[in-house]
Coordinates of C-alpha atoms and ligand atoms in Angstrom, one line a residue:
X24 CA -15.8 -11.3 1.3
X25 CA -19.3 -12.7 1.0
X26 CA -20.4 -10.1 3.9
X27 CA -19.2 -6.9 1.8
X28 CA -20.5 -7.8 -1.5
X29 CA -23.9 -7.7 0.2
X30 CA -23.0 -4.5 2.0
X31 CA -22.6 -3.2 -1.4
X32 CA -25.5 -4.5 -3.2
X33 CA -24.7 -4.6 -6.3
X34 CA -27.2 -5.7 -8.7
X35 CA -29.6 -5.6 -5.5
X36 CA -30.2 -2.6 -4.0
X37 CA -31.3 0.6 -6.8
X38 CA -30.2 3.2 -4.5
X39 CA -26.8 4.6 -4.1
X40 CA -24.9 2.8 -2.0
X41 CA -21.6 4.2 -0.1
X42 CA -19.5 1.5 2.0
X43 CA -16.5 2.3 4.1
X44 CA -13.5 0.0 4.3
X45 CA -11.3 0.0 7.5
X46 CA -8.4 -1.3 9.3
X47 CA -5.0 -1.2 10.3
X48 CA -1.7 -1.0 7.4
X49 CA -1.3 -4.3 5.6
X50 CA -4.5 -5.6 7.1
X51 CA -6.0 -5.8 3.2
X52 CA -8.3 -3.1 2.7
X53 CA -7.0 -2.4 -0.8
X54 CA -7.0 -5.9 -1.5
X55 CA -10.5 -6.3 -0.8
X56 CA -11.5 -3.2 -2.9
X57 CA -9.2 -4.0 -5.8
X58 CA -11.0 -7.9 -5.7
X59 CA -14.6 -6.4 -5.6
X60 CA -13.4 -3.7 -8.0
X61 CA -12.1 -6.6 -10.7
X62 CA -15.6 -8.4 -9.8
X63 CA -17.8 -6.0 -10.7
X64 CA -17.1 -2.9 -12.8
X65 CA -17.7 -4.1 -15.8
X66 CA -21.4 -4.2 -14.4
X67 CA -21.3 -0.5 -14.3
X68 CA -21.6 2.8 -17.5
X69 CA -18.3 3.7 -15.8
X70 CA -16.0 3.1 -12.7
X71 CA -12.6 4.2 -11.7
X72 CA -10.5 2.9 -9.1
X73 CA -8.1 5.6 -7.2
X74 CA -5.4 4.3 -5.6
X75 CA -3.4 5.7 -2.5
X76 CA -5.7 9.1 -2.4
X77 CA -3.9 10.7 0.4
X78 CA 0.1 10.0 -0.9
X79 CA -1.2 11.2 -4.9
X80 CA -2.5 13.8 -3.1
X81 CA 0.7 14.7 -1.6
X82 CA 2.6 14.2 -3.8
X83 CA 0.9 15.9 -7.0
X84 CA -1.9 17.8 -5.7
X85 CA -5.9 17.6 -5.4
X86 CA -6.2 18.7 -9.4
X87 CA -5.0 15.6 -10.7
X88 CA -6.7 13.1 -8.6
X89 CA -9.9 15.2 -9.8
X90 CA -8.5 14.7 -13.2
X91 CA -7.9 11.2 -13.0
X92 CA -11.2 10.5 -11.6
X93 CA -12.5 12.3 -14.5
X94 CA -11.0 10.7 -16.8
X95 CA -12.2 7.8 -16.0
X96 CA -16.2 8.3 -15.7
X97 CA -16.2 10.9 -19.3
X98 CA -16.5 10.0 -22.5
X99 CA -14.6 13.0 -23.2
X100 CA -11.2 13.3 -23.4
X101 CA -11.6 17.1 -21.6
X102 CA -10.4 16.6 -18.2
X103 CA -8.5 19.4 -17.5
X104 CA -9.4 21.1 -14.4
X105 CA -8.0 24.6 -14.0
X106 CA -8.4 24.5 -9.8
X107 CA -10.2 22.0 -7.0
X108 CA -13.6 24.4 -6.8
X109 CA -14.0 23.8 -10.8
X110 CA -13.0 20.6 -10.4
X111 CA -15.6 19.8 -8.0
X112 CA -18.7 20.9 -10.3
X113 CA -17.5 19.3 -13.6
X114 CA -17.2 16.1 -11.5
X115 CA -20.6 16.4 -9.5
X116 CA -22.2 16.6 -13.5
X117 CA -20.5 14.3 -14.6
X118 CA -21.3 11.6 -11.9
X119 CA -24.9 12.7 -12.4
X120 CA -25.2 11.4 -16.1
X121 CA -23.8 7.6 -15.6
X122 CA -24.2 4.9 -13.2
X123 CA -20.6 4.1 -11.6
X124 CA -18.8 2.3 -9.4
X125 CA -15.9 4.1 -7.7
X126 CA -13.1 3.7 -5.5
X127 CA -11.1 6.1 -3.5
X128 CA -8.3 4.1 -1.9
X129 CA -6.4 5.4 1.1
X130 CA -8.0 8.3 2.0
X131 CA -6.6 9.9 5.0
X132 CA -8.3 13.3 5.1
X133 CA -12.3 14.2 4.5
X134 CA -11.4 17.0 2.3
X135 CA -9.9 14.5 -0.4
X136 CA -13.6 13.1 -0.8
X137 CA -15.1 16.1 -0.6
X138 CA -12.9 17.8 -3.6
X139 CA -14.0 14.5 -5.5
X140 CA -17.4 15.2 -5.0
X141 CA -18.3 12.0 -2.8
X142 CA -21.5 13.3 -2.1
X143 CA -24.6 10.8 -2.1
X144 CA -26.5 13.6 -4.3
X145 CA -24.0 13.5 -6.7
X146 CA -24.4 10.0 -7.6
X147 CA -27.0 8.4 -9.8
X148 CA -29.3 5.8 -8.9
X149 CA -27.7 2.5 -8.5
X150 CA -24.3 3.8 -8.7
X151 CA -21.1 2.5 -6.0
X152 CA -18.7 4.4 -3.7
X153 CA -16.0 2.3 -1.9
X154 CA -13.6 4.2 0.7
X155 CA -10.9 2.7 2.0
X156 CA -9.2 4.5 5.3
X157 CA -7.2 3.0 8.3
X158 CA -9.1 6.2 10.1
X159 CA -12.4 4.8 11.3
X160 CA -13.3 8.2 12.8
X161 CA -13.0 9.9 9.1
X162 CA -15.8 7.6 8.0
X163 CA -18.0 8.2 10.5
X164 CA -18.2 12.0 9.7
X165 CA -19.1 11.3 6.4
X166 CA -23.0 9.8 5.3
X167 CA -21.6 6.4 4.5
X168 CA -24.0 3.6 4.7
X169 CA -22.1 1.0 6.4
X170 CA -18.4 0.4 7.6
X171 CA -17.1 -3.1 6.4
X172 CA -13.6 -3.5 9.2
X173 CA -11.4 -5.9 7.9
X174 CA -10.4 -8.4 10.0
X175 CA -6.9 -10.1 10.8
X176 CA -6.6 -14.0 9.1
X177 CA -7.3 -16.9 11.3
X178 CA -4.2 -19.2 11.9
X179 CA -5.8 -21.2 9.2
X180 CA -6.0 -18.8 6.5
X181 CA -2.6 -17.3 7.9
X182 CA -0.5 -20.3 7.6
X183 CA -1.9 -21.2 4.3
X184 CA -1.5 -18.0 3.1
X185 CA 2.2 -17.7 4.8
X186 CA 3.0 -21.0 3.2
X187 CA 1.9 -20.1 -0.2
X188 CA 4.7 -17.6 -0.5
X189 CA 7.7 -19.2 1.6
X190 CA 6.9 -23.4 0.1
X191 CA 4.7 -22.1 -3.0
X192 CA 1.8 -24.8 -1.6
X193 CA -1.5 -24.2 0.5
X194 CA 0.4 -26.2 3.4
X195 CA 4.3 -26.3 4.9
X196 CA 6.1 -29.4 3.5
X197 CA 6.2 -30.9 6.4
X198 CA 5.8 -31.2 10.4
X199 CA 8.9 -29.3 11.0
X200 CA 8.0 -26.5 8.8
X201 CA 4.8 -26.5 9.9
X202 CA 5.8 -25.8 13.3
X203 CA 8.1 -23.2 12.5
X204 CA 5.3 -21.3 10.4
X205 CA 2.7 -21.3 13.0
X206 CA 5.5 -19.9 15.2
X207 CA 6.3 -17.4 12.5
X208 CA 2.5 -16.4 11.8
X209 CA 2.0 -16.5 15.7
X210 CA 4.4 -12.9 15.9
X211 CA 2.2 -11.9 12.9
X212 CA -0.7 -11.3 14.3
X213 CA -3.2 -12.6 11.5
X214 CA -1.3 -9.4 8.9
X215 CA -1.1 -10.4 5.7
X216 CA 1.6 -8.0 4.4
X217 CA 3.6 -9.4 7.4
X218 CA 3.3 -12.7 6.5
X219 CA 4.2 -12.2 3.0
X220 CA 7.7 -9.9 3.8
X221 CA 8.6 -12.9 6.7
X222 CA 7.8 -15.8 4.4
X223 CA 9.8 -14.3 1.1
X224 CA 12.9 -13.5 3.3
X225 CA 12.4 -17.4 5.3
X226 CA 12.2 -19.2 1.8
X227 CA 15.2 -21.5 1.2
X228 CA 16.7 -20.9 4.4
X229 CA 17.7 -23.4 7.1
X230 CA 15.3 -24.4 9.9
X231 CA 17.8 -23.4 12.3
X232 CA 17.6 -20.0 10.4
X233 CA 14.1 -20.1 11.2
X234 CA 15.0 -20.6 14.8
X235 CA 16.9 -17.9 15.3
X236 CA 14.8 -15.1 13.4
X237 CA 11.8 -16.2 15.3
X238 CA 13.4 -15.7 18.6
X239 CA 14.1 -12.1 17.1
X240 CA 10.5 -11.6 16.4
X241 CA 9.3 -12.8 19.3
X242 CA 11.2 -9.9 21.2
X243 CA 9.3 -7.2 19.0
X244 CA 6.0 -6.3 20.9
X245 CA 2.5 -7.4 18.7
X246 CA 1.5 -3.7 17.3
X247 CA 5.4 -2.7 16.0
X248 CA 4.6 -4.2 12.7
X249 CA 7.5 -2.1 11.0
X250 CA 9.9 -3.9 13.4
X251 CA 8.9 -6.8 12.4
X252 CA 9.4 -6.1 8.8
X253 CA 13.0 -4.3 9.2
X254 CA 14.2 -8.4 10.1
X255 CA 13.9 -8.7 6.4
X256 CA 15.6 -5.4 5.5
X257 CA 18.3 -6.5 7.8
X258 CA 18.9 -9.8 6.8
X259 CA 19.2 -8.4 2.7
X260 CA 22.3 -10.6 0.8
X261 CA 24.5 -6.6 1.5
X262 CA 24.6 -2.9 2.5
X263 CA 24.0 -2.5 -1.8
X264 CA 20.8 -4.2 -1.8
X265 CA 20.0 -2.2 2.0
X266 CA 20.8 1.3 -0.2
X267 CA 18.7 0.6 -3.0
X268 CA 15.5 -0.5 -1.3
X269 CA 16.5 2.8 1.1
X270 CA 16.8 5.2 -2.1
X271 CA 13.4 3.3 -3.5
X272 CA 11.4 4.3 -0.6
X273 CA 12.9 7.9 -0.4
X274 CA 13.3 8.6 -3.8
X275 CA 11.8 6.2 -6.7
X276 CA 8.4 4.9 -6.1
X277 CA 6.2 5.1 -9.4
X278 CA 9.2 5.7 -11.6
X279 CA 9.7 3.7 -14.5
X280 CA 11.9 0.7 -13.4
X281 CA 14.5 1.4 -16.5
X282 CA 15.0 4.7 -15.5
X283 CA 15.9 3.9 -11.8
X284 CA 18.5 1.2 -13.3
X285 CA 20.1 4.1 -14.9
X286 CA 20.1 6.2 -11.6
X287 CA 21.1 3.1 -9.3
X288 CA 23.9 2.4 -12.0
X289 CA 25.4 5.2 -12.4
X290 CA 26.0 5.1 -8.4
X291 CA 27.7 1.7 -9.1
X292 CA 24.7 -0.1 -7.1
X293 CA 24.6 -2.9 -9.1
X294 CA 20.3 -2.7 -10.0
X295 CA 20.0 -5.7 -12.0
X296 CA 20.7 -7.9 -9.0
X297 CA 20.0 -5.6 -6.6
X298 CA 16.4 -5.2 -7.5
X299 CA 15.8 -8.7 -8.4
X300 CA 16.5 -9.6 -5.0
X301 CA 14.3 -6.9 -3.5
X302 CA 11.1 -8.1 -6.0
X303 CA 11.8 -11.7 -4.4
X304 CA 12.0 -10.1 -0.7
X305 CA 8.6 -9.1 -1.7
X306 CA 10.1 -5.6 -0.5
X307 CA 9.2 -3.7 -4.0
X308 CA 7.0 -4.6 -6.5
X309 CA 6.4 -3.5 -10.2
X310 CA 2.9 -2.4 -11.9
X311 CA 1.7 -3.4 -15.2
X312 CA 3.0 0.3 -16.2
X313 CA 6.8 -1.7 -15.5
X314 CA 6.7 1.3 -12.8
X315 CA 8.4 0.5 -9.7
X316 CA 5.8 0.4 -6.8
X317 CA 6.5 -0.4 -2.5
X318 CA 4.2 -0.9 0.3
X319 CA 3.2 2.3 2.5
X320 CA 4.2 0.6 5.3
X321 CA 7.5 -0.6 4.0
X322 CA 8.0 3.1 2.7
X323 CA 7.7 4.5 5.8
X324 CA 10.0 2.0 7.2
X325 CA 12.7 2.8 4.7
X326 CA 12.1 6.2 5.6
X327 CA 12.3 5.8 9.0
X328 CA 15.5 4.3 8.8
X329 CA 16.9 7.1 7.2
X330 CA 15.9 9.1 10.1
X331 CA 17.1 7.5 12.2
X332 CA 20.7 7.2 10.4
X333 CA 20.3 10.7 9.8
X334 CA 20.0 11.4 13.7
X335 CA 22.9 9.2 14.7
X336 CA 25.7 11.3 12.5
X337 CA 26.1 14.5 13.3
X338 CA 23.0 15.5 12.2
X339 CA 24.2 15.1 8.4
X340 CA 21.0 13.5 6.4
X341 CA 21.7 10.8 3.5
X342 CA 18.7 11.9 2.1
X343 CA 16.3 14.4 1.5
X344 CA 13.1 13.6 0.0
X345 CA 10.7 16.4 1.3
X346 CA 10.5 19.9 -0.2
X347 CA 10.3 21.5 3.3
X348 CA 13.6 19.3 4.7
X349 CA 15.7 20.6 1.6
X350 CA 14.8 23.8 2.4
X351 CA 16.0 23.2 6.2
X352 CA 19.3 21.6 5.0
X353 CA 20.1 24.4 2.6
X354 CA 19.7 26.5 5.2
X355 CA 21.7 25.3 7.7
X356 CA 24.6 24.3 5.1
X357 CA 24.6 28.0 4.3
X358 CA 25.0 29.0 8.1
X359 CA 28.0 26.7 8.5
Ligands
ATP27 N1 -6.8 -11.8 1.6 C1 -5.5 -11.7 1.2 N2 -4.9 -12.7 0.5 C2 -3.7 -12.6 0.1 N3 -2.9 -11.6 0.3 C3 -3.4 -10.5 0.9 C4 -4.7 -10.5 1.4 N4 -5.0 -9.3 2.0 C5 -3.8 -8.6 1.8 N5 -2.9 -9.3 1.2 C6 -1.5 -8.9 0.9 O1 -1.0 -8.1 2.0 C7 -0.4 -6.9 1.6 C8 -1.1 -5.7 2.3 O2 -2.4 -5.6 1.8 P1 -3.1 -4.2 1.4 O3 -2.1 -3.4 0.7 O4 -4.4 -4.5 0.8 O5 -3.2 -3.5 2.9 P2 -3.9 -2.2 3.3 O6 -4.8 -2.5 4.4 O7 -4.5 -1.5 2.1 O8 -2.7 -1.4 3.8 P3 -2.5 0.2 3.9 O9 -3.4 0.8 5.0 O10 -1.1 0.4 4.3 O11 -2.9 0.8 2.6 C9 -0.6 -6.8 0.1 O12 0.7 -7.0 -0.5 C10 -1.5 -8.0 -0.3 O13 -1.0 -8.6 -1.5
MG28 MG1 -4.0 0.2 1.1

């Protein structure tokens, strides 16, 4: 941590300052920006922290990222932007009248910075850009000043880290355990959102438990991280908790957690429960907002499962949660 903070400067360097964050999914990138993000933007006339850039972007378009990001370094409450070329120019004066600190989380595509105006002579003097990216190459086609990669824990961090969520301590209980967790953070491969999934869905079990799950993770090769984390899907209390973490990651990320009760119940899924045992998996989370939030990486996994399910019958999908796919499966009901 102690090497990025001086990367960034702040308080040190006058200039303006752009750092790049990289590294694979789960790694921690957004961890580490969210930490130095807490640390120091209070230090700043105005700062704004943009999470998961490429999937807002997606999801609802370039406009309201701009407008978020506007929002956030104004004093005005006018932060309306009618399209992305407007957008660009109200934000490039607005970044030139107030030292900030901002970070654009996620980014997947050099266009996304661009249309937020992430250009060094937009900035004033003394002001803070943090990207994150897994994409290395994006960064290096943009005038950042130096790339921070984040690096895979150390057995030592990893089992203390590991331990912290299956024991609640800095350190197994005992030798037993102890073994078992280095075994566990051994087919981990120092990633902390691995470590965290694994230990929530180990806690309270058996060591022979242990035993046997490891010797399933030890058959999934180092780099198929969402392998490793469909053991804890699989091993889920029932096929109602495995259909409510699959509609979650299809359907009901960022939605008020009340209002996916309601959906879940009214399909008889049981969500109090069912939900409650997903939050301890460590397989959803909840924001302060009491919206319902789930890793990338586990998204994609619950997604993927639905692919594959969809693949295996007949072609028939369970779900549909991209525009362009309803349009395919409206089209080929109507040719049946
Ligand atoms: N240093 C750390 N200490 C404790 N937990 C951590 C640490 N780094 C990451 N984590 C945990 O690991 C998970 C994954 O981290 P994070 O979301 O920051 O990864 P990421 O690199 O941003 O992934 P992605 O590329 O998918 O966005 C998070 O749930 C976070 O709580
Ligand atoms: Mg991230």
């Amino acid at each position: 941590m102690q090497d990025i903070i001086s990367l960034l400067g702040v308080g040190t360097a006058h200039d303006v300052c752009i750092v790049g964050i990289c590294g694979m999914g789960g790694i921690g990138k957004t961890t580490v920006a969210k930490a130095l993000y807490n640390k120091f933007h209070q230090s700043f006339e105005a700062s704004s922290f943009l999470p998961d850039v490429g999937e807002t972007m997606q999801n609802n378009g370039m406009v309201s990222l701009q407008e978020s990001l506007l929002s956030d370094i104004s004093k005005t409450s006018m932060t309306e932007v009618s399209h992305v070329d407007r957008g660009i120019s109200v934000i490039s004066n607005r970044l030139r009248c107030r030292r900030v600190f901002v970070v654009i989380d996620d980014v997947n595509q050099v266009e996304q910075l661009k249309a937020l105006a992430i250009d060094r002579d937009s900035f004033v003097l003394g002001s803070r850009v943090l990207i994150t990216t897994r994409d290395e190459h994006l960064l290096k086609q943009l005038p950042v000043d130096s790339i921070y990669q984040v690096q895979v824990m150390d057995e030592e961090e990893s089992i203390k880290l590991f331990s912290l969520h299956a024991f609640k301590t800095y350190w197994p209980p005992n030798e037993e355990y102890l073994k078992l967790s280095r075994r566990v953070v051994d087919c981990c491969g120092g990633l902390p959102l691995a470590f965290k999934v694994l230990s929530s869905f180990l806690v309270q079990r058996s060591t022979k438990f242990w035993v046997s799950e490891i010797k399933k993770l030890q058959t999934i090769p180092p780099l198929e991280v969402q392998e490793k984390l469909k053991i804890s899907f699989d091993g889920l209390n029932d096929d109602t908790e495995r259909v409510i973490f699959l509609d979650i990651s299809c359907f009901h990320i960022g939605k008020e957690m009340d209002l996916v009760k309601q959906i879940l119940d009214s399909c008889d899924l049981f969500p109090d429960s069912g939900i409650e045992a997903l939050i301890q998996r460590c397989l959803v989370t909840f924001n302060k907002k009491n919206k319902l939030m789930m890793h990338d990486l586990l998204r994609d996994m619950g997604r993927a499962i639905v692919g594959e399910k969809c693949r295996d019958s007949s072609g028939k999908w369970s779900r549909v949660w991209r525009s362009e796919d309803s349009v395919e499966v409206l089209r080929d009901e109507s040719n049946q």
